[in-house]
Coordinates of C-alpha atoms in Angstrom, one line a residue:
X876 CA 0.0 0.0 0.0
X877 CA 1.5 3.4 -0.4
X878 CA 2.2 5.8 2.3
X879 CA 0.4 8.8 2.5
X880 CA 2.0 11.7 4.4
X881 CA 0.2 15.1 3.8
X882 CA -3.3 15.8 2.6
X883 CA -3.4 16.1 -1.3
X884 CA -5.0 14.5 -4.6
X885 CA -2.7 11.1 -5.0
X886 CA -3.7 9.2 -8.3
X887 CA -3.5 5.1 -8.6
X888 CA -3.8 3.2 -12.1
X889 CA -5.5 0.0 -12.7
X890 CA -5.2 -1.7 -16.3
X891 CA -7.9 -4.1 -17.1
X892 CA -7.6 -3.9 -21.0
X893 CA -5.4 -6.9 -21.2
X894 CA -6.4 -8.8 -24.6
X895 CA -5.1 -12.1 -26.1
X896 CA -2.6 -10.7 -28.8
X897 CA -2.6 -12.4 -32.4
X898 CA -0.4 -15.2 -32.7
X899 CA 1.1 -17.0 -36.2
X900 CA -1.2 -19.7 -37.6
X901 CA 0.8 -20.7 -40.8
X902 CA 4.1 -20.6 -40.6
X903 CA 5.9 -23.4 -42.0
X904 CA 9.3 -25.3 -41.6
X905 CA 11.0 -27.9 -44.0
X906 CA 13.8 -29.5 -43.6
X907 CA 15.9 -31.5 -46.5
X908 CA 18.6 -31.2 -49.2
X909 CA 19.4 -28.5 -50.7
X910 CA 22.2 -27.0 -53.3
X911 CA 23.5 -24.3 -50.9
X912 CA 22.9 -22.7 -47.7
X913 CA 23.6 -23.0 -44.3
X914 CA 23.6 -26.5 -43.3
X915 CA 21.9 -27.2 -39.7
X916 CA 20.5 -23.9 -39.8
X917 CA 17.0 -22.7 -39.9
X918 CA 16.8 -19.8 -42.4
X919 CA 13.3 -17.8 -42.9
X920 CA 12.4 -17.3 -46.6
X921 CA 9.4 -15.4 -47.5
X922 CA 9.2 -15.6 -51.1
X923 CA 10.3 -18.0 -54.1
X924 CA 13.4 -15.7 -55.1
X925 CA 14.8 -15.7 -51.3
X926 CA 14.3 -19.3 -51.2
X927 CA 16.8 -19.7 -54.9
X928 CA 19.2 -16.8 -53.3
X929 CA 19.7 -18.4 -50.3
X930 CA 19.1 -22.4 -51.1
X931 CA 19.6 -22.3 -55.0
X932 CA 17.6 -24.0 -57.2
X933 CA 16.2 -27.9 -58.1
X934 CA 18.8 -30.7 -57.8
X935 CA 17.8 -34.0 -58.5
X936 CA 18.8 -35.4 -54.8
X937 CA 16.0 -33.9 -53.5
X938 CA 12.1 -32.7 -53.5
X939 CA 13.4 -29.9 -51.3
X940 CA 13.3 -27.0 -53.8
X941 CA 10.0 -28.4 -55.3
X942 CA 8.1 -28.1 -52.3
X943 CA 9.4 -24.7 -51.1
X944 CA 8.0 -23.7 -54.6
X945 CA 4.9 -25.3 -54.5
X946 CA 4.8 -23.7 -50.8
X947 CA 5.1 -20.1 -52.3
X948 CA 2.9 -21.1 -55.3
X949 CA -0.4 -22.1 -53.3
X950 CA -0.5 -19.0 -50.9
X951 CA 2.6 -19.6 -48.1
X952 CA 4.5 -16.6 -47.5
X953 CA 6.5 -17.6 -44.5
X954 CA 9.3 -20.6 -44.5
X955 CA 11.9 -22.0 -42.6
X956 CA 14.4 -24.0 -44.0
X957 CA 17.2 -26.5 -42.6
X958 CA 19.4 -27.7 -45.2
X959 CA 21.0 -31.1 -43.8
X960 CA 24.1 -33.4 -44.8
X961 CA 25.0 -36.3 -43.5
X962 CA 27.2 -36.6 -40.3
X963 CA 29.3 -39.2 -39.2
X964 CA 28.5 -38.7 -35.6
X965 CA 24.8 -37.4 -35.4
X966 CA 25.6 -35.8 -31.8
X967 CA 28.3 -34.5 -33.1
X968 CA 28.4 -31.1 -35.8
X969 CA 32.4 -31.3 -36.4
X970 CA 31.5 -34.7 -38.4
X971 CA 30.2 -32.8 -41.5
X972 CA 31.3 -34.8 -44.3
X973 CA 30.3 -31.5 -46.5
X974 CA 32.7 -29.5 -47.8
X975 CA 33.2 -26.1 -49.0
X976 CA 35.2 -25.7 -52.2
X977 CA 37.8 -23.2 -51.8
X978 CA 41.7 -22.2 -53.9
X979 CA 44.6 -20.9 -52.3
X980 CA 46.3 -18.0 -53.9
X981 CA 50.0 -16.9 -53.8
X982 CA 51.4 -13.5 -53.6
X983 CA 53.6 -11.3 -55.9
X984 CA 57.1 -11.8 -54.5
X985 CA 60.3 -13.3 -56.4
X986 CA 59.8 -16.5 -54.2
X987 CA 55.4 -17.0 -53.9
X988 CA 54.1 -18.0 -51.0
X989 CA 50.6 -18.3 -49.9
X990 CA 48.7 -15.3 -49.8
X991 CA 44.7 -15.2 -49.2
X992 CA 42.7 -18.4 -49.1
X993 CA 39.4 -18.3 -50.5
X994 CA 36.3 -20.6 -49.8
X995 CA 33.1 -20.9 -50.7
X996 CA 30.5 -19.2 -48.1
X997 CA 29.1 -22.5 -47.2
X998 CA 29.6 -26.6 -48.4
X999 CA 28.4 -28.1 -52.0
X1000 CA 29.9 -28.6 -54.9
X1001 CA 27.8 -25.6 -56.1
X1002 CA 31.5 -23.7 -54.8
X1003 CA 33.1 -25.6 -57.8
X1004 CA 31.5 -23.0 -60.3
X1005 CA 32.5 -20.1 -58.3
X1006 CA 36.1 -18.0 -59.6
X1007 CA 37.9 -15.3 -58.9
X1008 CA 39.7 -12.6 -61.1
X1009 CA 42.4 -10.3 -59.2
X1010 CA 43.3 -6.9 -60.6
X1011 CA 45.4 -4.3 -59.8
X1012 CA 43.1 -1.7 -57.5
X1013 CA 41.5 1.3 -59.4
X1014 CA 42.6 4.0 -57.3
X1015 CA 46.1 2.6 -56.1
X1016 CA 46.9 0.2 -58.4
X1017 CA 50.4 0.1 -56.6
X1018 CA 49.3 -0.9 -53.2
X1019 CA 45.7 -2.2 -53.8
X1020 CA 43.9 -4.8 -55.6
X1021 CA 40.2 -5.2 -56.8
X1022 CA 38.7 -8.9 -56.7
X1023 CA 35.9 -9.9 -59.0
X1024 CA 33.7 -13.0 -57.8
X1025 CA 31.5 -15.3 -60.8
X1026 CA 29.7 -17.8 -60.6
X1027 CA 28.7 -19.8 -63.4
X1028 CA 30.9 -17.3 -65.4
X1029 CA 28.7 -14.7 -64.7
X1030 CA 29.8 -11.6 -62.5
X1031 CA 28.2 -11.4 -59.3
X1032 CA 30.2 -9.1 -57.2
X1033 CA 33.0 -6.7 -57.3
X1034 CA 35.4 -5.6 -54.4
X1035 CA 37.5 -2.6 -55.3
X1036 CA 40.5 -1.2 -53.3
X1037 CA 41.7 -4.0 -51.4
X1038 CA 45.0 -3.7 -48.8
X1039 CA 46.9 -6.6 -47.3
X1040 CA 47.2 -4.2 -44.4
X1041 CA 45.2 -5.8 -41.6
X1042 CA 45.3 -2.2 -40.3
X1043 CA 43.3 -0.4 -42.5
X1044 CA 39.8 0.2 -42.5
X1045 CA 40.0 -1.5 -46.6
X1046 CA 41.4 -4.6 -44.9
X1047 CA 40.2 -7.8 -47.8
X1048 CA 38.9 -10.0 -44.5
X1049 CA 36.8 -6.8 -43.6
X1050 CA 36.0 -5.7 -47.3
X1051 CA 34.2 -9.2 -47.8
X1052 CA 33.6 -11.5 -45.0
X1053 CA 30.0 -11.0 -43.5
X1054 CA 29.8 -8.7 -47.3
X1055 CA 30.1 -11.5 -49.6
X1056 CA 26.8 -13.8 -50.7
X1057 CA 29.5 -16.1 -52.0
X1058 CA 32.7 -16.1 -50.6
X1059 CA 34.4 -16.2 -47.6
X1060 CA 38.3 -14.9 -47.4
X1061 CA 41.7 -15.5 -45.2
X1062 CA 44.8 -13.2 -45.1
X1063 CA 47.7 -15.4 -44.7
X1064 CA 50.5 -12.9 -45.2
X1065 CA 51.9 -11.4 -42.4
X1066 CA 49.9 -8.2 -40.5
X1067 CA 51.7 -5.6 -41.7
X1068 CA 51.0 -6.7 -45.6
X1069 CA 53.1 -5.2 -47.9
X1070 CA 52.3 -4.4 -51.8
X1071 CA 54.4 -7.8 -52.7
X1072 CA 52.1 -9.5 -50.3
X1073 CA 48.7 -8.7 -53.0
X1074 CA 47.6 -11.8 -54.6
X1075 CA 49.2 -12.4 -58.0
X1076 CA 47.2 -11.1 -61.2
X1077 CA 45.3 -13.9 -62.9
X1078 CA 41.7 -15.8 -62.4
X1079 CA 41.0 -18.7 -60.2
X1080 CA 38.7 -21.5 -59.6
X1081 CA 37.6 -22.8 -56.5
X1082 CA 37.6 -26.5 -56.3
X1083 CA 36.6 -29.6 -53.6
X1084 CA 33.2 -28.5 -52.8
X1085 CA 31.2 -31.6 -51.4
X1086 CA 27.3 -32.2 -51.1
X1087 CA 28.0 -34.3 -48.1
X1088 CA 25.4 -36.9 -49.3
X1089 CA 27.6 -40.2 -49.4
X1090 CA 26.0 -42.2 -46.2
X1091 CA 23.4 -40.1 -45.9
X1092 CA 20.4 -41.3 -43.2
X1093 CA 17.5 -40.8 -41.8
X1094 CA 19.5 -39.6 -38.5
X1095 CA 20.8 -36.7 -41.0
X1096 CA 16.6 -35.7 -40.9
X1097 CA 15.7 -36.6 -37.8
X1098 CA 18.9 -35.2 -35.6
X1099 CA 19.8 -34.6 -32.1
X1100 CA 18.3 -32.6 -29.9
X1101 CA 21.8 -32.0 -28.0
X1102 CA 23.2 -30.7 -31.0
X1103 CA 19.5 -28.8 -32.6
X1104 CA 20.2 -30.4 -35.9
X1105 CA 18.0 -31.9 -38.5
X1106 CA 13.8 -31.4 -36.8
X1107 CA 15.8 -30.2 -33.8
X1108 CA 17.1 -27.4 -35.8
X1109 CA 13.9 -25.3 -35.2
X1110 CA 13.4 -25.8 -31.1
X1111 CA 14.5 -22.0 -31.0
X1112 CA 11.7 -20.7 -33.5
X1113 CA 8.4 -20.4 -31.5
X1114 CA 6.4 -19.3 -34.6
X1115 CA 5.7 -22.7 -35.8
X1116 CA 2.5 -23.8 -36.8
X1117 CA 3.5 -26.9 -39.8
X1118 CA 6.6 -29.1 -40.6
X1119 CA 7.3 -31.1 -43.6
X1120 CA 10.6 -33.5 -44.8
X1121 CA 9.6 -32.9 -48.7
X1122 CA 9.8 -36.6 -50.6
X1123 CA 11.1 -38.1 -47.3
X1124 CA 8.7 -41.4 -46.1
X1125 CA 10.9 -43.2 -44.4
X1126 CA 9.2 -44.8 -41.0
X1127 CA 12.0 -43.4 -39.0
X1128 CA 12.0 -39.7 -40.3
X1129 CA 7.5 -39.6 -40.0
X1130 CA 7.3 -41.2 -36.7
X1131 CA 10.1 -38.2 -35.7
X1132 CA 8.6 -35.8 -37.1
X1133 CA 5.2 -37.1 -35.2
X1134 CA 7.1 -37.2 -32.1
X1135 CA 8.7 -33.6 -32.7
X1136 CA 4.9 -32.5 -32.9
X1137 CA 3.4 -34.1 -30.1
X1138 CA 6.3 -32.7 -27.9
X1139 CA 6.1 -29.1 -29.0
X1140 CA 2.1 -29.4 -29.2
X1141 CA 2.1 -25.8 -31.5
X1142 CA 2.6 -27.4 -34.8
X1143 CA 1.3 -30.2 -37.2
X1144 CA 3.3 -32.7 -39.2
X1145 CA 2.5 -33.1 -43.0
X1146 CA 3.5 -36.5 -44.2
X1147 CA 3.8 -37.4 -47.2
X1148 CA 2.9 -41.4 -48.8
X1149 CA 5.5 -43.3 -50.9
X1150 CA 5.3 -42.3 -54.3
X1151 CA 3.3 -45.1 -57.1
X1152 CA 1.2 -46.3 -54.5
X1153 CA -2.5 -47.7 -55.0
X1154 CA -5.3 -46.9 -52.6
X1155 CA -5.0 -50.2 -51.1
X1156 CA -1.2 -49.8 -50.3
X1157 CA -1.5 -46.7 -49.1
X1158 CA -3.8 -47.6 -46.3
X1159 CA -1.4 -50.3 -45.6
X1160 CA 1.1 -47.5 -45.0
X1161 CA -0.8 -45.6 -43.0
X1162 CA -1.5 -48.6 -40.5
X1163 CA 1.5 -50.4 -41.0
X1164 CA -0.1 -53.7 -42.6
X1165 CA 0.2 -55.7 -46.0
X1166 CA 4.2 -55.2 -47.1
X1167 CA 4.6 -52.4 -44.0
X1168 CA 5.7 -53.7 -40.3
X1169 CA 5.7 -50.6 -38.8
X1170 CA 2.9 -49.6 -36.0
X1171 CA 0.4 -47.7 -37.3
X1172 CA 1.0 -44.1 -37.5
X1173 CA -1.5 -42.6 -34.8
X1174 CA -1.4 -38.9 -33.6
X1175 CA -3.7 -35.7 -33.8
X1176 CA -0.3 -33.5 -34.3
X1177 CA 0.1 -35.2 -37.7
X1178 CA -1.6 -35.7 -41.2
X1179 CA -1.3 -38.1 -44.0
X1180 CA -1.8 -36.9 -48.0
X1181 CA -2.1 -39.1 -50.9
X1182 CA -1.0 -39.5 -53.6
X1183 CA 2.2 -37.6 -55.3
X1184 CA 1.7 -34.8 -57.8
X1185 CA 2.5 -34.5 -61.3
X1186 CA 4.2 -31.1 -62.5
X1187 CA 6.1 -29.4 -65.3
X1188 CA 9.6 -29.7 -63.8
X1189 CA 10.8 -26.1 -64.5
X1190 CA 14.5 -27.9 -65.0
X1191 CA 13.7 -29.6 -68.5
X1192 CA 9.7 -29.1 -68.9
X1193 CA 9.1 -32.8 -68.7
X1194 CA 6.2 -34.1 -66.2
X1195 CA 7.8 -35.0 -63.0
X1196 CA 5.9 -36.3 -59.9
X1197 CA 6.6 -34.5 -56.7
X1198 CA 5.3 -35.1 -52.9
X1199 CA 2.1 -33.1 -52.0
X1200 CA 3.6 -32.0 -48.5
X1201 CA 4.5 -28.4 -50.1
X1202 CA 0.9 -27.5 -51.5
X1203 CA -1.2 -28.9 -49.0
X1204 CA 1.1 -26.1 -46.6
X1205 CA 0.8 -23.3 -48.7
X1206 CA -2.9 -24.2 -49.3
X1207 CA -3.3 -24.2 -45.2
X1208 CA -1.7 -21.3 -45.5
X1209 CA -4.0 -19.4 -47.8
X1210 CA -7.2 -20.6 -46.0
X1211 CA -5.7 -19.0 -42.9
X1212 CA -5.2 -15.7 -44.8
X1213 CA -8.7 -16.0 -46.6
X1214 CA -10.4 -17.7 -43.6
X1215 CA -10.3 -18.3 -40.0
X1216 CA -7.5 -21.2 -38.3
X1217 CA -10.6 -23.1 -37.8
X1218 CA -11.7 -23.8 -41.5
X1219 CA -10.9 -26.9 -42.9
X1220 CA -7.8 -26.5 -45.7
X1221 CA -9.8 -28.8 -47.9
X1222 CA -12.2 -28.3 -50.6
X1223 CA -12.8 -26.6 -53.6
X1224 CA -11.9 -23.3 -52.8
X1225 CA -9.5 -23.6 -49.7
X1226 CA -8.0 -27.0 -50.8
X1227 CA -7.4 -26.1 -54.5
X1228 CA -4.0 -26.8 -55.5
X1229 CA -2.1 -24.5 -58.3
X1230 CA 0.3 -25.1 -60.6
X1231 CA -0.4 -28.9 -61.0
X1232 CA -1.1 -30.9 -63.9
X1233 CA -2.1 -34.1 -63.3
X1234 CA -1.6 -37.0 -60.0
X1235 CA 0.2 -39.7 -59.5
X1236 CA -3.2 -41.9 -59.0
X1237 CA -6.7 -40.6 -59.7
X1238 CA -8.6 -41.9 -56.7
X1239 CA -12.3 -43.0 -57.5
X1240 CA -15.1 -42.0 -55.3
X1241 CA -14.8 -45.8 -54.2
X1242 CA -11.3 -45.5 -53.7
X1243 CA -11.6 -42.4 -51.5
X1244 CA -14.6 -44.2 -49.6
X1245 CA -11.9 -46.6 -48.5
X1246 CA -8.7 -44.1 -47.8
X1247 CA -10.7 -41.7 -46.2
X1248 CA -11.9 -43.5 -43.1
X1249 CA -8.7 -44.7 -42.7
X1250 CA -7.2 -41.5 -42.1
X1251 CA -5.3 -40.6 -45.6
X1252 CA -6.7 -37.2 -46.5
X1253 CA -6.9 -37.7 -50.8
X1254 CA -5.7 -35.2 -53.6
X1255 CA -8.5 -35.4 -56.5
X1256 CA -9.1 -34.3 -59.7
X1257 CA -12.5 -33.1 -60.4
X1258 CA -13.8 -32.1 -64.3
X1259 CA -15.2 -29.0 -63.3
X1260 CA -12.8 -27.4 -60.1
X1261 CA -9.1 -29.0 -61.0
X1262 CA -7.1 -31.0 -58.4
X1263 CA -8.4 -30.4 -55.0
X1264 CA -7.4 -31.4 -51.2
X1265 CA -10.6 -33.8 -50.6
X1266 CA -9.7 -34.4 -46.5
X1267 CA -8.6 -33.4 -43.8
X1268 CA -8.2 -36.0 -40.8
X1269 CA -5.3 -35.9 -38.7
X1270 CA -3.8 -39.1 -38.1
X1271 CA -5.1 -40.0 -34.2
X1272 CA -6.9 -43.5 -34.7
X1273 CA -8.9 -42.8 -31.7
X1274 CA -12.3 -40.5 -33.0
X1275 CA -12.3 -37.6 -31.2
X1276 CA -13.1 -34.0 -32.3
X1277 CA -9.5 -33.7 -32.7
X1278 CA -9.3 -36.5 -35.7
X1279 CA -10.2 -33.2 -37.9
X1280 CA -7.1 -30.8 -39.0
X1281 CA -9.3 -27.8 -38.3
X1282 CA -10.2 -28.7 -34.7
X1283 CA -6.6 -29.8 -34.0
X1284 CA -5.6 -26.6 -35.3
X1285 CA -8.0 -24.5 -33.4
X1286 CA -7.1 -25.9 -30.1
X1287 CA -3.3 -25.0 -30.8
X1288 CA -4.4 -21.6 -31.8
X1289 CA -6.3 -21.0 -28.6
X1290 CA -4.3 -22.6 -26.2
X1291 CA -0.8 -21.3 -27.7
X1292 CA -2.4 -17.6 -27.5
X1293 CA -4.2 -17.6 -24.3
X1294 CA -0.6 -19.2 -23.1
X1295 CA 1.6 -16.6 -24.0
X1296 CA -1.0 -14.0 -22.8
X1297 CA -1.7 -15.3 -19.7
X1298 CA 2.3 -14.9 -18.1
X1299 CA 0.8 -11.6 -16.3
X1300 CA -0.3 -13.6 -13.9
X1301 CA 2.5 -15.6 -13.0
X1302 CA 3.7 -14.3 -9.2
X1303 CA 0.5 -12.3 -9.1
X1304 CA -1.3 -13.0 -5.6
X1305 CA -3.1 -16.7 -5.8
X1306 CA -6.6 -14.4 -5.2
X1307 CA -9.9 -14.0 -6.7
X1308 CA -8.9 -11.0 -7.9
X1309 CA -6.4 -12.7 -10.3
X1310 CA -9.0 -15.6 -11.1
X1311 CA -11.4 -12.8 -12.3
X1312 CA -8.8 -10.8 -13.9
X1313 CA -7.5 -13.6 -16.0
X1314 CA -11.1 -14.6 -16.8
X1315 CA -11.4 -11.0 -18.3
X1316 CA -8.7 -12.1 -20.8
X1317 CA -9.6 -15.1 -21.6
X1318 CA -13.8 -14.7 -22.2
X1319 CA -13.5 -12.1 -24.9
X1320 CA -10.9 -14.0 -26.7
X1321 CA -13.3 -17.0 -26.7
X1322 CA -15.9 -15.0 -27.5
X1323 CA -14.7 -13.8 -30.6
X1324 CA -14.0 -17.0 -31.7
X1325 CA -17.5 -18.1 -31.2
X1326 CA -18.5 -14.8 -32.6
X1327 CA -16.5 -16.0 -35.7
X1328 CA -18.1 -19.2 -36.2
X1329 CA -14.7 -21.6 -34.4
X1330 CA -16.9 -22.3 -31.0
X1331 CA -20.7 -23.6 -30.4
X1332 CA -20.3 -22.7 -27.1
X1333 CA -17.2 -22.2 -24.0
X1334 CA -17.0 -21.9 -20.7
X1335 CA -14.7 -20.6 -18.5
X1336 CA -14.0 -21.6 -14.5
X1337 CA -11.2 -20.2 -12.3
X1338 CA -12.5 -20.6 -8.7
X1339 CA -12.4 -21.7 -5.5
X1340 CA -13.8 -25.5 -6.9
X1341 CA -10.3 -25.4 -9.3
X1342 CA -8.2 -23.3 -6.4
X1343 CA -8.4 -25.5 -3.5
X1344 CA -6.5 -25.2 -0.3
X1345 CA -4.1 -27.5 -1.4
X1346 CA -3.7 -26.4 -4.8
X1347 CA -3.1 -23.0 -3.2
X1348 CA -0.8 -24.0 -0.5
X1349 CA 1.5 -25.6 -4.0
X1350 CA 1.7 -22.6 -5.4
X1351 CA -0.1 -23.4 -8.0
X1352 CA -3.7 -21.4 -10.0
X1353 CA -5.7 -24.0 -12.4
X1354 CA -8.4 -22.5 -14.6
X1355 CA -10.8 -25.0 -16.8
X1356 CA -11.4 -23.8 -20.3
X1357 CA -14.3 -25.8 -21.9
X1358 CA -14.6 -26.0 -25.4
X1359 CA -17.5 -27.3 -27.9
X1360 CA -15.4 -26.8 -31.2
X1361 CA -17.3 -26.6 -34.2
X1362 CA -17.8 -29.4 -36.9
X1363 CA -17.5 -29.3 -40.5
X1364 CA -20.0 -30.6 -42.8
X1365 CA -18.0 -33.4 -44.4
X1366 CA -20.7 -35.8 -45.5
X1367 CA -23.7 -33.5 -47.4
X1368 CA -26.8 -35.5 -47.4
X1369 CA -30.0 -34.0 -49.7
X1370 CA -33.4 -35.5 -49.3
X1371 CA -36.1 -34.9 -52.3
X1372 CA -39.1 -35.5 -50.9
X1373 CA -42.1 -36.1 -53.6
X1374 CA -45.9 -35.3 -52.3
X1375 CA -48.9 -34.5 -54.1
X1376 CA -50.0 -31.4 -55.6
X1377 CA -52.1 -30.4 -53.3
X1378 CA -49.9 -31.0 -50.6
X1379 CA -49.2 -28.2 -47.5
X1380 CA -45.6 -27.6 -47.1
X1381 CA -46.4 -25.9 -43.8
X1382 CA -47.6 -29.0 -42.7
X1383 CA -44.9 -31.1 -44.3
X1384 CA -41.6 -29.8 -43.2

């Protein structure tokens, strides 16, 4: 209480206009092979031209670069990518078996001896098609050198005025490292570099650049949580809502990524089927059955899509069949932007997919009566509305309102946002002041959600029935959020109903 010592006006602020902030409903992370880029890094993209700048293009190790496009291509916008290689020791990062290509240059005295060591900025053989030209500097051509950097013979950057003299400010480490898109540079002349110390005239290739794909496992994917490769890569990055290994369908890798999922409990796991498979064989995959061992694959943090998709590869214009992962993302991502979280990503509208030609396997209505309840959400074609995402069940065998994507996405949604909101009442007095305070946060948040069409109905209860003596005296507050999530109309049933002509429809319906 404060202290009062002379009479006077004193002035005390209460702030009860705490709200539930927005939170990110589509963001999505992939992780897989790439042509460059950081490797065991999570990188944010936001468009198709990023992704190419800072991952390159197609290769044909990997459905990497075709998902990220497809991604961009049905309505994503925001993307995180790990680009992995494999590692001798998973727990360990000095194992890299990449490498980064790189040529050694000598200096200008009577006897050469090394002078600057140049490397590509990160591992791949993409390095090999990187060179170097030095000239004699443009404003001191005496002391100073310019270096010109190509790739693919093509001139991508130009650094003019260069000094051996680790002193100056136009040092060549600080002219281009943390500068260069490309390169990476080492001074190996002595401090005090002299004129004779310049790299000798003449271009260069760089050379030894390695992939690091020889060996590579599904430990490469997966990772170590010690370590934060592979899925691990992106425990740092709480704006996470999907996660995809493009291509990968490997038992290993999906039951990781599953269990990456369920242990964060903000994101869902898109898993792709096996490419060529028939109905039949891939409901065997998805329970583990027929030519599959594995246990069935059974979580409400996950979802199955079948089958593959057929494209114009942009590499050679030939039809090339790519996993769905990618589209069904960037078509979650759209519905978010043209919807609400808790809309289903399927349909006509919300689950068309762009940019496609043709499937893998055209599923029959027949066919999808059988995948369906089995938990494999179907790409179809339809004559009059293109190739559309046709369902949308998460992969928890058990039914439940969270077998649907769009309920399991609402409840992360909510419980994420009313999570991170909620913290102003951590070391707040265990009171009914701070049960009714948090209660004003939490009802208008629900209630626009019902508003919104998401809820049928909620309740809140923070109390003395969930605040009893004992709970109190553990320092502990438990509020009970109850939820009746809304349904989607899945299964359309129209009855024509013939009467007579002089029938009453008053009395009828």
């Amino acid at each position: 209480m404060p202290t009062y010592l002379s009479p006077g006006i004193y002035t005390r602020e209460t702030d009860f206009s705490f709200y539930v902030k927005q939170i990110s409903t589509s963001s999505a992370a992939m992780v897989g092979v790439a042509e460059k880029g950081p490797i065991n890094k999570p990188v944010l993209v936001t468009s198709w031209e990023q992704f190419i700048n800072r991952f390159g293009s197609y290769i044909n190790e990997s459905y990497l670069a075709y998902a990220a496009r497809a991604f961009f291509d049905n309505g994503g916008s925001v993307l995180y990518v790990t680009r992995i290689a494999h590692l001798t020791d998973p727990t360990d990062r000095d194992t890299l078996t990449a490498l980064k290509a790189s040529v050694v240059l000598q200096n200008r005295e009577a006897t050469p001896a090394d002078a600057l060591r140049i490397e590509a900025v990160n591992e791949g053989v993409w390095g090999d098609r990187l060179s170097v030209s030095i000239e004699d500097g443009s404003l001191d051509p005496a002391n100073h050198f310019n270096l010109v950097v190509r790739h693919k013979g093509d001139v991508v950057e130009v650094f003019k005025d260069l000094s051996m003299d680790e002193t100056l400010p136009n040092h060549v480490e600080l002219a281009i490292n943390d500068r260069s898109d490309f390169i990476l540079v080492q001074d190996l002349a002595a401090a005090m570099g002299t004129p004779g110390d310049r790299p000798a005239l003449g271009v260069f290739t760089l050379s030894g650049g390695d992939n690091g794909l020889t060996d590579l496992a599904d430990a490469d994917f997966i990772g170590d949580p010690s370590q934060h490769t592979g899925l691990y890569g992106f425990d740092e990055i709480d704006a996470l809502n999907l996660l995809m290994v493009p291509g990968v369908t490997t038992v290993p890798v999906i039951n990781a990524g599953i269990a990456y999922a369920e242990g964060r409990k903000d994101l869902l796991f898109i898993a792709d089927t096996p490419m060529h498979l028939e109905p039949l064989e891939a409901v065997d995959f998805r329970k583990g059955q027929g030519m599959y061992s594995h246990a069935a694959f059974n979580s409400s943090y996950a979802a199955l899509y079948y089958p593959w998709l057929e494209i114009s590869d942009p590499v050679n214009s030939r039809k090339k069949l790519v996993p769905p992962c990618g589209a069904v993302a960037g078509c979650i991502a759209r519905s978010d932007q043209k919807t609400n979280v808790w809309n289903a990503p399927a349909g006509i509208d919300r689950g068309r997919i762009f940019n496609t030609l043709s499937l893998d396997y055209k599923t029959s209505r027949g066919e999808r009566d059988v995948l369906y309840p089995e938990g494999v959400n179907v790409i179809a074609v339809f004559p009059d509305t293109g190739i559309n995402i046709w369902g949308q069940k998460t992969l928890q065998s058990q039914p439940s309102a969270v077998d649907r994507i769009n309920v399991r996405r609402l409840m992360m949604y909510m419980e994420e946002a009313i999570s991170e909101s909620s913290r102003f009442v951590v070391f707040e007095p265990n009171h009914p002041q701070t049960w009714r305070a948090l209660g004003r946060l939490i009802n208008p948040f629900l209630q626009d959600i019902k508003d919104k069409g998401g809820l049928y109905d909620f309740a809140f209860q923070c109390d003395e029935e969930t605040n009893t003596p004992a709970v109190i005296d553990r320092n502990e507050m438990v509020a009970r959020v109850f939820v009746k999530p809304t349904k989607t109309a899945e299964f359309i049933e129209l009855n024509f109903i013939l009467t007579s002509t002089g029938a009453d429809f008053k009395e009828i319906i």
